[in-house]
Short mmCIF file of C-alpha atoms and ligand atoms in Angstrom, two decimals:
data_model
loop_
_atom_site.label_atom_id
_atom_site.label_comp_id
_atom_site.label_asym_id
_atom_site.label_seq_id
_atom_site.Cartn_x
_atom_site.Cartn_y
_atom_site.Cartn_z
CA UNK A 1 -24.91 1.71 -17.47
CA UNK A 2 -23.68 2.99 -14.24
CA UNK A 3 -20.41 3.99 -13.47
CA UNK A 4 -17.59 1.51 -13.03
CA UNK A 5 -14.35 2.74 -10.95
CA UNK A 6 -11.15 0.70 -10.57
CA UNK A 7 -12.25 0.32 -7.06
CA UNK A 8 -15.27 0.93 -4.80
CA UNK A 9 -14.79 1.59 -1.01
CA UNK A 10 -16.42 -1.12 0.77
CA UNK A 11 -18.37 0.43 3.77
CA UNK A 12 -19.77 -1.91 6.59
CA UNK A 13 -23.45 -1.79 7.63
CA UNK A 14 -24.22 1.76 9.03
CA UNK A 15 -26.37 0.77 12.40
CA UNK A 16 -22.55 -0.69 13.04
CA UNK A 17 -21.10 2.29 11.86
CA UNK A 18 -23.52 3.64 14.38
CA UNK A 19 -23.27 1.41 17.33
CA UNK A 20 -19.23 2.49 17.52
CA UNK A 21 -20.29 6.07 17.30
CA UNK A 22 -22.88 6.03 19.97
CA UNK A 23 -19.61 5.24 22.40
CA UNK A 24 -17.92 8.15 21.25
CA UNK A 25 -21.61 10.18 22.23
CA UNK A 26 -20.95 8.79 25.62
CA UNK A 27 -17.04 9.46 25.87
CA UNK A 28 -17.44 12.16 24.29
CA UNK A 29 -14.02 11.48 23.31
CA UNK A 30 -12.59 12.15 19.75
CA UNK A 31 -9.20 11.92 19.43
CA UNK A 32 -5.76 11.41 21.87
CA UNK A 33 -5.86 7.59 21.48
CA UNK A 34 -9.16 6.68 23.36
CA UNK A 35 -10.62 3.55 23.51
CA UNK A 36 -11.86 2.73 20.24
CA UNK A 37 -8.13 3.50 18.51
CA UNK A 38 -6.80 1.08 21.18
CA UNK A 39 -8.80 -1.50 20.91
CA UNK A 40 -8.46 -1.70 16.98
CA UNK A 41 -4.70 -1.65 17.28
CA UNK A 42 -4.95 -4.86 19.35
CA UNK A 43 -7.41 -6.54 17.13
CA UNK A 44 -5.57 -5.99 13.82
CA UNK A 45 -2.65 -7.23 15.56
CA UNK A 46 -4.79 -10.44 16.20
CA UNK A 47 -6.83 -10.26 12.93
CA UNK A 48 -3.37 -10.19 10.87
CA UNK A 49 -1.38 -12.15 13.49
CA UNK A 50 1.66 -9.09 13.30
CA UNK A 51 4.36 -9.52 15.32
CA UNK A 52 4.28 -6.20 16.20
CA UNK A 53 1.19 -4.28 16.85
CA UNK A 54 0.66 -1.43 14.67
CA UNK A 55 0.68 2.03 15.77
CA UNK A 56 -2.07 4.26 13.69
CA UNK A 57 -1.42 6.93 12.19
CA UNK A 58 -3.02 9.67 10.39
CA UNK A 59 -2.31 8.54 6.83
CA UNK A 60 0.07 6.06 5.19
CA UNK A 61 2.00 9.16 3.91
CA UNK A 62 3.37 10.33 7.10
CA UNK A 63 3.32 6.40 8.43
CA UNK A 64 6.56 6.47 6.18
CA UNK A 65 7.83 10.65 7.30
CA UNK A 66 7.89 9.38 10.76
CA UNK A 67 9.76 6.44 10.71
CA UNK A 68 12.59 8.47 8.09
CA UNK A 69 12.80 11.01 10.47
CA UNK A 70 13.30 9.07 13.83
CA UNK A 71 15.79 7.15 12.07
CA UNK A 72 17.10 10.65 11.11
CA UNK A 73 17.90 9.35 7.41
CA UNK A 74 19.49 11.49 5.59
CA UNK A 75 21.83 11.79 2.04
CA UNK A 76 20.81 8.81 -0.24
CA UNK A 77 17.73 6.90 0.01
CA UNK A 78 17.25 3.66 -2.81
CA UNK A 79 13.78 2.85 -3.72
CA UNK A 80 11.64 1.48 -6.36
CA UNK A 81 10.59 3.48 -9.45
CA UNK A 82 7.23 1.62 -9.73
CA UNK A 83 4.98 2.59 -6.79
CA UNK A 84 2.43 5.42 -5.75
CA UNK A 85 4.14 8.83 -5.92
CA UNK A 86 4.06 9.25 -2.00
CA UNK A 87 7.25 6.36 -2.12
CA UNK A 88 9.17 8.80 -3.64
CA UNK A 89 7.79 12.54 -2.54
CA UNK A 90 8.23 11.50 0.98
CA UNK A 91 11.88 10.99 0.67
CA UNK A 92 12.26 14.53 -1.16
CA UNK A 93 10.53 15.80 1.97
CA UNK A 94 12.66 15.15 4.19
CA UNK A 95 15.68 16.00 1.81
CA UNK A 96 16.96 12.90 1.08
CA UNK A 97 18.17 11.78 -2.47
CA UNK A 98 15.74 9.25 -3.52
CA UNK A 99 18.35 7.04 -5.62
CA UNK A 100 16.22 4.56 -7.88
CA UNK A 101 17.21 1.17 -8.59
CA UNK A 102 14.66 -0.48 -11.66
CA UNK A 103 12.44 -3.17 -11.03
CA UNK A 104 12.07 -6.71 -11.96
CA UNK A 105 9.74 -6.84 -14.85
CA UNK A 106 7.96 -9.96 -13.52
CA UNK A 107 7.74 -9.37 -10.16
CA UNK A 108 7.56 -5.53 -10.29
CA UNK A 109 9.35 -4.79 -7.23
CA UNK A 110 12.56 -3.65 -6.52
CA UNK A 111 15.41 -5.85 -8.56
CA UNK A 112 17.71 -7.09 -5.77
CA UNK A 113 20.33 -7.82 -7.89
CA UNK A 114 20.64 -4.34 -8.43
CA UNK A 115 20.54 -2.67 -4.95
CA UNK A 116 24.21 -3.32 -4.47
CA UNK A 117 25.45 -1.27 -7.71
CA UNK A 118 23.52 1.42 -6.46
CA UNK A 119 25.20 1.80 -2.83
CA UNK A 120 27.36 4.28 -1.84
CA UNK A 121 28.80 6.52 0.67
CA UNK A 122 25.81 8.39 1.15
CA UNK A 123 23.41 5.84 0.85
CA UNK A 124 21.87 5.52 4.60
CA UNK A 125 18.57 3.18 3.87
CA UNK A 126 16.52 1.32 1.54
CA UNK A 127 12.97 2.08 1.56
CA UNK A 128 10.99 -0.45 -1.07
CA UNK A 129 7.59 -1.57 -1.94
CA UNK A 130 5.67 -4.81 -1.70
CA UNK A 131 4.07 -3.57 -4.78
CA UNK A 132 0.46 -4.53 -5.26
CA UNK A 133 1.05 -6.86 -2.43
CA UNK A 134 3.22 -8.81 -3.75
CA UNK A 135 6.34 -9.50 -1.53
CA UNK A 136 9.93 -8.12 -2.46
CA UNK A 137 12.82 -10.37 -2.10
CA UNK A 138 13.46 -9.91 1.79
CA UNK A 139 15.39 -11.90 2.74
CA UNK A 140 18.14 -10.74 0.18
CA UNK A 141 17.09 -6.80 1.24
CA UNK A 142 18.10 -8.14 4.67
CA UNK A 143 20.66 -9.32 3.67
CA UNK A 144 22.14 -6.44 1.56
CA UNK A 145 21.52 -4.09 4.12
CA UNK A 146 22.92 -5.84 7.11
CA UNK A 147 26.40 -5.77 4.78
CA UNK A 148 26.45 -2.18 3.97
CA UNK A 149 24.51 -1.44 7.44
CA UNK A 150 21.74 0.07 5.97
CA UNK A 151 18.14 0.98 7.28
CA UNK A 152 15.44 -1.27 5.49
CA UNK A 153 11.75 0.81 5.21
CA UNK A 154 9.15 -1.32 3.87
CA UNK A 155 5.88 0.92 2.45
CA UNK A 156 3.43 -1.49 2.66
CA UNK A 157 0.54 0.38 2.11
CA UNK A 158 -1.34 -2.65 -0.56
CA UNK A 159 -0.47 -5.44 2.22
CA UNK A 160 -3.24 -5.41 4.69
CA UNK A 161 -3.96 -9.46 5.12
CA UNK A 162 -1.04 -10.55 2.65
CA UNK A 163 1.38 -13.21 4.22
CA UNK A 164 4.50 -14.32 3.26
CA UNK A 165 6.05 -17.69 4.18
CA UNK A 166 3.20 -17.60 6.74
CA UNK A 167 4.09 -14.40 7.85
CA UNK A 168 2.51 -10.86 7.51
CA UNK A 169 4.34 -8.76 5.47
CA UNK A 170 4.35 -6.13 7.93
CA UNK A 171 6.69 -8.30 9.98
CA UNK A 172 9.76 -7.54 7.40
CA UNK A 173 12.32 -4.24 7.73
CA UNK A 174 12.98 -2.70 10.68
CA UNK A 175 9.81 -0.43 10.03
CA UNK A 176 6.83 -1.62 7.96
CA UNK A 177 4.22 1.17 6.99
CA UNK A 178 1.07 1.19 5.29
CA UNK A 179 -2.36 3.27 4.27
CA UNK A 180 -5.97 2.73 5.74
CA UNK A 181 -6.94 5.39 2.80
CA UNK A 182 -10.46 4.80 1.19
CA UNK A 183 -9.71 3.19 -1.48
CA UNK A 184 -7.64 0.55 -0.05
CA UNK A 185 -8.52 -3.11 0.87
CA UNK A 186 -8.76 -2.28 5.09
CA UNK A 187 -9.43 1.88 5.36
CA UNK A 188 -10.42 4.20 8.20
CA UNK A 189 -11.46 6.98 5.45
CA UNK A 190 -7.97 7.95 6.03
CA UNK A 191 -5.37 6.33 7.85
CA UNK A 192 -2.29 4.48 8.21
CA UNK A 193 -0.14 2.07 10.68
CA UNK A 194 3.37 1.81 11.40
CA UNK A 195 4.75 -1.49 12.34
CA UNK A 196 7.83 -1.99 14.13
CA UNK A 197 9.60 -4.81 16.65
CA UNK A 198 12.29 -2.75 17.94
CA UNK A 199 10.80 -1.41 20.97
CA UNK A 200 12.88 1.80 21.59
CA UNK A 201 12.67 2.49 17.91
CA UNK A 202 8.82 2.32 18.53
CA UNK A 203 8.52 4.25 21.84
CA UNK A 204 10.62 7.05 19.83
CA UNK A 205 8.09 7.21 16.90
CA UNK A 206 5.19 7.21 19.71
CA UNK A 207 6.29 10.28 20.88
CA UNK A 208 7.18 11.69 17.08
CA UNK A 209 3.52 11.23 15.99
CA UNK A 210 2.11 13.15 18.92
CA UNK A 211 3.95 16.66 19.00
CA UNK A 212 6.61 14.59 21.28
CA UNK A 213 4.66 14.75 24.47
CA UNK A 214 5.58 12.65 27.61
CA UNK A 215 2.73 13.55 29.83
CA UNK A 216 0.90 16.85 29.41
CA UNK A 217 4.09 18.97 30.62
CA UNK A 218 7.00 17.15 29.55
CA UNK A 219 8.46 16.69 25.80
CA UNK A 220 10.49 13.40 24.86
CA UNK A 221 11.91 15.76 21.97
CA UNK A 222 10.81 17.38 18.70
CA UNK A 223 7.09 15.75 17.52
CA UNK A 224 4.62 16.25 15.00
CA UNK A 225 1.00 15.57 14.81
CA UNK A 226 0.09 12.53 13.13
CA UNK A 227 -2.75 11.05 15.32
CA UNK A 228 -5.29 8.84 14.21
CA UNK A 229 -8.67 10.36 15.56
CA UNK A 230 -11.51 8.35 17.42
CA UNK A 231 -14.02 8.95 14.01
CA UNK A 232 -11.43 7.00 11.96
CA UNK A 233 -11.23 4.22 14.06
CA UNK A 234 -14.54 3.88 14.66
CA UNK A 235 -14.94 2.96 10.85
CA UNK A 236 -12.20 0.54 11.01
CA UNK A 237 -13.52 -1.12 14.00
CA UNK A 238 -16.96 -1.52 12.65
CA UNK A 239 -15.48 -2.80 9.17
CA UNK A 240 -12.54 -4.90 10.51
CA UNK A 241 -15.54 -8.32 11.18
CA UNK A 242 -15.73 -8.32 7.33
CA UNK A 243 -12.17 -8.16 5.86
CA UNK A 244 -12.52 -12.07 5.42
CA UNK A 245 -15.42 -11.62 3.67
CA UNK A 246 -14.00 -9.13 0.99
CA UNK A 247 -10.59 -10.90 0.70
CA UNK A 248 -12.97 -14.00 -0.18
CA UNK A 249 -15.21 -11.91 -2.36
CA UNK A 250 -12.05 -9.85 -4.62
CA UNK A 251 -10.45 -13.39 -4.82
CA UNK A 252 -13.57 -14.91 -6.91
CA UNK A 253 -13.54 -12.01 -9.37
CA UNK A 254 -10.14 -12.16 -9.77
CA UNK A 255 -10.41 -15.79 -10.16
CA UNK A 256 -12.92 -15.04 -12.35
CA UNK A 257 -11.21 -12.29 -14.64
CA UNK A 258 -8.27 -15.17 -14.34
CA UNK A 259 -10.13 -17.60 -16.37
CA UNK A 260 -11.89 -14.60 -18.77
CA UNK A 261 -8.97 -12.79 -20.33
CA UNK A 262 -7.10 -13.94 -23.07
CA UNK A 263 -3.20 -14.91 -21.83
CA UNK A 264 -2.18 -14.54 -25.14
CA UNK A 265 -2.53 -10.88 -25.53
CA UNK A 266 -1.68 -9.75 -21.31
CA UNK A 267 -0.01 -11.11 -18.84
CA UNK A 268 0.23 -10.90 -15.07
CA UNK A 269 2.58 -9.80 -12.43
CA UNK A 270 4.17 -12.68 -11.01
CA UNK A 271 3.92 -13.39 -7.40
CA UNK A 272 6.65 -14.31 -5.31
CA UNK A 273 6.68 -18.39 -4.16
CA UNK A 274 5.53 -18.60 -0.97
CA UNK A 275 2.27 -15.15 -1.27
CA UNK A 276 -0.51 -15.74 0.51
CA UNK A 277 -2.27 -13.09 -1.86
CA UNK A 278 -4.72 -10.59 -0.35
CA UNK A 279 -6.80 -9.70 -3.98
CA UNK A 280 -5.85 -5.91 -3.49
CA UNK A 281 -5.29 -5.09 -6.95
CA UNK A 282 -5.83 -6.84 -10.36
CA UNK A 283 -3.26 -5.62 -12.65
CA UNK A 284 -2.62 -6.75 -16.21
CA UNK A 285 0.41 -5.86 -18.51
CA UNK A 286 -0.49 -5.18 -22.32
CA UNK A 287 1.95 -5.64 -25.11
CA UNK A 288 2.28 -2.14 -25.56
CA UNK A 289 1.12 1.20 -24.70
CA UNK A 290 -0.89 1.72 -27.87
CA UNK A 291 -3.27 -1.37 -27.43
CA UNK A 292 -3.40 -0.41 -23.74
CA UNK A 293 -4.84 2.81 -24.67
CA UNK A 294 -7.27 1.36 -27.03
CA UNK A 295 -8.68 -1.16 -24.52
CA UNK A 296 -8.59 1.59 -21.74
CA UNK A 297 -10.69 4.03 -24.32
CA UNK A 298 -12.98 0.93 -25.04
CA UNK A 299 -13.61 0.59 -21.65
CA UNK A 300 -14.27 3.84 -21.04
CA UNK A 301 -16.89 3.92 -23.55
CA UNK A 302 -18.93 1.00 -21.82
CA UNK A 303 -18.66 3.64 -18.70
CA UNK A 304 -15.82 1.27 -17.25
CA UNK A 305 -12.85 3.54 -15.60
CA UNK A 306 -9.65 1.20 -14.92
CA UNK A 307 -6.63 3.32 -13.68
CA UNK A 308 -3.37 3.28 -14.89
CA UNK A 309 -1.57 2.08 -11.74
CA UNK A 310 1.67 3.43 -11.41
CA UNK A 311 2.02 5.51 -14.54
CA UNK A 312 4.10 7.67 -14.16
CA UNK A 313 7.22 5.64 -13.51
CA UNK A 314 8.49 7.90 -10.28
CA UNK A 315 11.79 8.85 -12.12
CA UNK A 316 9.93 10.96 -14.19
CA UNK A 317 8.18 12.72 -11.59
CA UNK A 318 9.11 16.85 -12.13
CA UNK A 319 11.21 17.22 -9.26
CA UNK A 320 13.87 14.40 -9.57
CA UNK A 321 16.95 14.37 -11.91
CA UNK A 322 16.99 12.25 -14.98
CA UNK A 323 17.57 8.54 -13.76
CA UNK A 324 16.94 6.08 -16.62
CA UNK A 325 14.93 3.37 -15.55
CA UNK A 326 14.25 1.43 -18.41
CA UNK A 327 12.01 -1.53 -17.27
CA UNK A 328 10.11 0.64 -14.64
CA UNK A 329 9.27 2.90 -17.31
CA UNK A 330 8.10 0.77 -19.73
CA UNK A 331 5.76 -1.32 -17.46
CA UNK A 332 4.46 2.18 -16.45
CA UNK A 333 2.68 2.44 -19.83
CA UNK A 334 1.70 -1.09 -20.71
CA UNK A 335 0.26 -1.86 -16.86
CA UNK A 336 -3.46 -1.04 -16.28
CA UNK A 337 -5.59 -2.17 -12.57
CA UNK A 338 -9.13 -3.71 -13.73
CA UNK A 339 -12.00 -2.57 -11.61
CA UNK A 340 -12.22 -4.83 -8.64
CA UNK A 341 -14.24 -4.58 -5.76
CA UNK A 342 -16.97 -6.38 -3.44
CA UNK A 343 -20.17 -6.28 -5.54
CA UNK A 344 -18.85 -5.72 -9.07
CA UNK A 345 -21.12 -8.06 -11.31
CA UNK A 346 -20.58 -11.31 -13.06
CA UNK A 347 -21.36 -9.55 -16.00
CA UNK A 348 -19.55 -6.48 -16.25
CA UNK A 349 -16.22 -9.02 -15.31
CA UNK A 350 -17.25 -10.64 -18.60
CA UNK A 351 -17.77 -7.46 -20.25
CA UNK A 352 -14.12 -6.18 -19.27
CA UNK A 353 -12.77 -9.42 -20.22
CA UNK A 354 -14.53 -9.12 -24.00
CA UNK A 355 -13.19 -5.91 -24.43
CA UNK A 356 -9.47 -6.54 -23.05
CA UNK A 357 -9.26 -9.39 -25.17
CA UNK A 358 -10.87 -7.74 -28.30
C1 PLP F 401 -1.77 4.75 -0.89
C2 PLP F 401 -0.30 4.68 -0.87
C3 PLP F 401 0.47 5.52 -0.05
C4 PLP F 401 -0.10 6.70 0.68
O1 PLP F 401 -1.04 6.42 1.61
P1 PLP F 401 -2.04 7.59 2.10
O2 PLP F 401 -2.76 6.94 3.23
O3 PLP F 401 -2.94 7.91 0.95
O4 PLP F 401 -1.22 8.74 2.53
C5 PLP F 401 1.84 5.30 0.01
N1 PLP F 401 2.43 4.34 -0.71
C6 PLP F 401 1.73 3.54 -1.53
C7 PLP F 401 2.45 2.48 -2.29
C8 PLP F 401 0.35 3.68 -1.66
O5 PLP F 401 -0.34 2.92 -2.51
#
């Protein structure tokens, strides 16, 4: 039986692939924001109706490095223990405290009602995860951080195409950031967007993510390079006339897995009232780690590789001091993400499902 991964990278048709190259074979022009990077920035805007238009990046890792720095955050940052490590290692790069504040153990984002407790005099922003997709509680994260005048970060790297209240989540914070990586749902290969209404805010991370240039002599102030190149673009361009199709397609296997697995034994995150869900990830929550680690060693066998999505909880991570974080840490080791992808088979579903609920 061939290999199943918790995700396979969807790739468009390569004569399309191709067509968007053969431009760059007549430009000749690879990277600086040509053509093909512009015109993708406008038509995700469209495609995801943003109310601001994204600017891309290089990767959804320094998407979130830019936007701390320009905001020069520094001392205490709060964030979510349950996320990809590159929530939390950003913030230790640019020397700020990440300060964790557990999650709610059915909606696995940051608990709001427990932001407040975790203010203080050094705490400068608030930099939290739509986890899976899933949408925080924004409007109280507004809230708390217009009374403590706090910055509000959202990494929304698993939200490409998810609404809330109508919305797309990258409308919330005053910065929304996410990853084009491979294995997410909309990719470049690698990549990233930051989204962001304030306009001065956004000219000043223009100039960040390109060494700080103004013109080819002139320098707005300190920079780095973060640019998205043509090459990237070019695979987002030629794969952004099929996202519909693969939200439709993940949605029927997870629709499927829905009705498969056995309720009795898992359970799922809950999502927020008012998600328009985007099928990015199909997590499930086991009683405990031990029968997790049975059904993941079942699976395994049958050649089926789920990944254990976010284990570790980020408290634990080497280079932070001990913060308890009791319900992060124990979804950590009961959560697992089920292979789901555009073209995984009716049958393997049912032959996850059999073994998760055996
Ligand atoms: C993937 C991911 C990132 C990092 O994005 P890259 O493009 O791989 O740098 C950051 N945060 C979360 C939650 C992610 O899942």
């Amino acid at each position: 039986m061939k290999r199943i991964n918790v995700t396979e990278t969807f790739l468009p048709p390569k004569e399309e692939y191709q067509a968007v190259l053969d431009q760059l074979w007549k430009s000749k022009w690879l990277t600086n924001r040509g053509e093909i990077i512009l015109n993708l920035e406008s038509a995700v805007q469209d495609y995801l109706k943003s109310s601001a238009k994204p600017l891309f990046v290089s990767n959804g890792t320094v998407a979130i490095q830019i936007p701390m720095k320009v905001l020069e955050l520094k001392g205490e940052i709060i964030t979510t223990p349950f996320s990809y490590v590159a929530t939390t290692s950003t913030i230790v790069w640019e020397n700020c405290t990440p300060v964790f504040v557990d999650i709610d153990p059915e909606y696995l984002s940051i608990d709001e009602a427990k932001i407040e407790a975790a203010i203080t005099d050094k705490t400068t922003a608030i930099l939290a995860v739509h986890v899976f997709g899933n949408p925080c509680a924004v409007e109280k994260i507004d809230e708390i951080a217009k009374k403590h005048n706090l910055r509000v970060i959202y990494d929304a790297a698993h939200c490409f195409g998810a609404e809330y209240e109508g919305q797309s989540l990258f409308n919330f914070g005053d910065i929304s950031t996410t990853s084009f990586h491979a294995t997410k749902l909309f990719h470049t290969g690698e990549g990233g967007a930051i989204f962001c209404n304030d306009q001065n805010l956004k000219e000043t991370i223009y100039y960040h993510h390109n060494f700080g240039h103004d013109g080819p002599e002139a320098f707005h102030g300190l920079g780095i390079n973060a640019k998205m190149s043509e090459l990237n673009a070019a695979m987002g361009t030629a794969l952004l006339p099929y996202m519909d199709y693969v939200i439709e397609e993940r949605k029927k296997i997870s629709e499927l897995y829905d009705t498969l697995i056995n309720w009795k034994l898992v359970r799922k995150q809950k999502l927020r009232e008012g998600t328009t869900y985007n099928y990015a990830y199909y997590p499930i929550i086991f009683e405990s780690e031990k029968t997790l680690l049975t059904a993941q060693q079942k699976l395994n066998e049958q050649n089926v590789f789920p990944r254990r999505y976010f284990y570790p909880s980020l408290n634990q991570l080497p280079y932070i001091d001990t913060q308890k974080m009791p319900v992060s840490e124990e979804i950590s080791r009961c959560i697992l993400c089920l292979p789901l992808f555009v073209g995984l088979k009716e049958d393997d579903i049912e032959l996850i499902a059999k073994i998760v609920n055996e």
